[in-house]
Amino acid sequence: MSEKNYLRIAERMALRAIGTTYPNPPVGAVIVNNGVILSRGWTQPKGVPHAEIHAINQIKNKKDIKGAHLYCTLEPCSHEGKTPPCVDKIIKLKFAKVIISQVDKNPLVNNNSVKKLRSAGITVIIKNFGDKVEELNNVFFNSIKNRKPFITLKIASTADGKIATNLYESKWITNSTSRMFGHKLRSLNECLIVGTGTIRKDNPILDCRLEGLSERSPDIFVLDRRLDLNHNLKIFSNKNRKIYIFHSYKMKKKILNSKNIKYIKIKEVNNVLDINTVIRKISDLGYMRVLVEGGSKLSASLLNENLIDEIAWFRASKIMGNKGINAISNLDIDSIENLKKFKLINVKSIDNDQLSIYRKK
């Protein structure tokens, strides 16, 4: 098998971990000795163990590792966190060569492992595994360095961009297959932002209901300025995932006194919660991938601040006309030059629906 194939396998391992590794990045690893793949690894849920250790743990006789090559989509860690440094284990087991796609720009690592491995006599090669790995790592780097997670806005609308009738009826605009794709999106994101309007009108659970992926339901961030949601709402029924409630209420008040619910007080801007502060706080908690399933006002707020990186727009083959609620509310744009610019990167037909993926230019 060629080296190119090892790189592709490591990439696939990293992609497998997307949405599950918070607060660590999704990483893939492959251990090869004398042209034979000994094991494959990927970052495990909640980031423990790391991909390299996951791959190492699958090899019963550790003596087989001596002289092996390790292909890894990101520089192994060199610092003590929830786990000991991966680089120490790699040195101890006497790998001959480590091939990595990128140096880890996390200040706690940032080429330290490369230096340590080389000092121990292990050959280190830095080689670009491909665009997918680079994109994956850049999500992590941007979150660490700029306090900016990768934010995907999910919209389900009619062909003419309406998400509900004037009476807030929205079930179901898109078909059941599109809704399954929506659940898949939830499994690929570590957390989800939602506003109180959506919660009150739809009373959603906002979990992932795909068979085998229910444990990958994202944590929830609720924007509830005045802490006036009802504690009996379905969103509070799952006690096994974290729920953070952003508010600006001056008095000490709780919707529910539950261990899985935390309250974060932030400032207001023009009588709404400061969305930039919301995003920075989410990043500070270690979340790297955020899905937005709010209403038109939340979507507009994020777009106005240029915080949306990707839009997953599900459009049904239905027309509602002007007696409906727009997918995105007022953006105060009065000039063509000020339009929010996105690039269409993929289109998929889902029965009579269409899924369009846009990326920020």
JSON list of C-alpha atoms in Angstrom, two decimals, residues 196 220-232 235-236 239 242-266 273 281 285:
[
{"chain": "A", "resi": 196, "resn": "THR", "atom": "CA", "xyz": [-36.53, 31.39, 23.06]},
{"chain": "A", "resi": 220, "resn": "ILE", "atom": "CA", "xyz": [-27.48, 23.29, 24.03]},
{"chain": "A", "resi": 221, "resn": "PHE", "atom": "CA", "xyz": [-26.98, 27.04, 24.38]},
{"chain": "A", "resi": 222, "resn": "VAL", "atom": "CA", "xyz": [-30.23, 28.90, 24.95]},
{"chain": "A", "resi": 223, "resn": "LEU", "atom": "CA", "xyz": [-30.54, 32.68, 24.58]},
{"chain": "A", "resi": 224, "resn": "ASP", "atom": "CA", "xyz": [-33.10, 33.59, 27.25]},
{"chain": "A", "resi": 225, "resn": "ARG", "atom": "CA", "xyz": [-32.56, 37.23, 28.13]},
{"chain": "A", "resi": 226, "resn": "ARG", "atom": "CA", "xyz": [-35.10, 37.38, 30.97]},
{"chain": "A", "resi": 227, "resn": "LEU", "atom": "CA", "xyz": [-34.99, 33.74, 32.13]},
{"chain": "A", "resi": 228, "resn": "ASP", "atom": "CA", "xyz": [-38.68, 33.31, 31.50]},
{"chain": "A", "resi": 229, "resn": "LEU", "atom": "CA", "xyz": [-38.82, 29.94, 29.72]},
{"chain": "A", "resi": 230, "resn": "ASN", "atom": "CA", "xyz": [-41.09, 27.33, 31.29]},
{"chain": "A", "resi": 231, "resn": "HIS", "atom": "CA", "xyz": [-39.23, 24.56, 33.14]},
{"chain": "A", "resi": 232, "resn": "ASN", "atom": "CA", "xyz": [-41.60, 21.91, 31.68]},
{"chain": "A", "resi": 235, "resn": "ILE", "atom": "CA", "xyz": [-35.58, 20.84, 25.86]},
{"chain": "A", "resi": 236, "resn": "PHE", "atom": "CA", "xyz": [-34.99, 20.47, 29.62]},
{"chain": "A", "resi": 239, "resn": "LYS", "atom": "CA", "xyz": [-30.50, 15.41, 31.97]},
{"chain": "A", "resi": 242, "resn": "LYS", "atom": "CA", "xyz": [-25.19, 20.14, 29.13]},
{"chain": "A", "resi": 243, "resn": "ILE", "atom": "CA", "xyz": [-27.49, 23.12, 28.76]},
{"chain": "A", "resi": 244, "resn": "TYR", "atom": "CA", "xyz": [-26.14, 26.65, 29.05]},
{"chain": "A", "resi": 245, "resn": "ILE", "atom": "CA", "xyz": [-28.54, 29.55, 29.36]},
{"chain": "A", "resi": 246, "resn": "PHE", "atom": "CA", "xyz": [-27.33, 33.03, 28.39]},
{"chain": "A", "resi": 247, "resn": "HIS", "atom": "CA", "xyz": [-29.23, 35.80, 30.11]},
{"chain": "A", "resi": 248, "resn": "SER", "atom": "CA", "xyz": [-28.95, 39.40, 31.30]},
{"chain": "A", "resi": 249, "resn": "TYR", "atom": "CA", "xyz": [-31.37, 39.18, 34.20]},
{"chain": "A", "resi": 250, "resn": "LYS", "atom": "CA", "xyz": [-30.22, 41.26, 37.16]},
{"chain": "A", "resi": 251, "resn": "MET", "atom": "CA", "xyz": [-31.73, 39.16, 39.95]},
{"chain": "A", "resi": 252, "resn": "LYS", "atom": "CA", "xyz": [-30.72, 35.63, 40.88]},
{"chain": "A", "resi": 253, "resn": "LYS", "atom": "CA", "xyz": [-33.31, 33.45, 39.20]},
{"chain": "A", "resi": 254, "resn": "LYS", "atom": "CA", "xyz": [-33.25, 29.93, 37.78]},
{"chain": "A", "resi": 255, "resn": "ILE", "atom": "CA", "xyz": [-35.59, 28.17, 35.40]},
{"chain": "A", "resi": 256, "resn": "LEU", "atom": "CA", "xyz": [-34.48, 24.83, 36.82]},
{"chain": "A", "resi": 257, "resn": "ASN", "atom": "CA", "xyz": [-32.05, 23.92, 39.57]},
{"chain": "A", "resi": 258, "resn": "SER", "atom": "CA", "xyz": [-30.40, 21.03, 37.77]},
{"chain": "A", "resi": 259, "resn": "LYS", "atom": "CA", "xyz": [-26.76, 19.88, 37.64]},
{"chain": "A", "resi": 260, "resn": "ASN", "atom": "CA", "xyz": [-26.71, 19.81, 33.85]},
{"chain": "A", "resi": 261, "resn": "ILE", "atom": "CA", "xyz": [-27.90, 23.44, 33.51]},
{"chain": "A", "resi": 262, "resn": "LYS", "atom": "CA", "xyz": [-25.52, 26.37, 33.88]},
{"chain": "A", "resi": 263, "resn": "TYR", "atom": "CA", "xyz": [-26.38, 30.07, 33.70]},
{"chain": "A", "resi": 264, "resn": "ILE", "atom": "CA", "xyz": [-24.14, 32.63, 32.01]},
{"chain": "A", "resi": 265, "resn": "LYS", "atom": "CA", "xyz": [-24.89, 36.30, 32.52]},
{"chain": "A", "resi": 266, "resn": "ILE", "atom": "CA", "xyz": [-23.75, 38.65, 29.76]},
{"chain": "A", "resi": 273, "resn": "LEU", "atom": "CA", "xyz": [-27.92, 39.71, 24.23]},
{"chain": "A", "resi": 281, "resn": "LYS", "atom": "CA", "xyz": [-18.02, 32.39, 25.68]},
{"chain": "A", "resi": 285, "resn": "LEU", "atom": "CA", "xyz": [-15.75, 26.51, 26.94]}
]
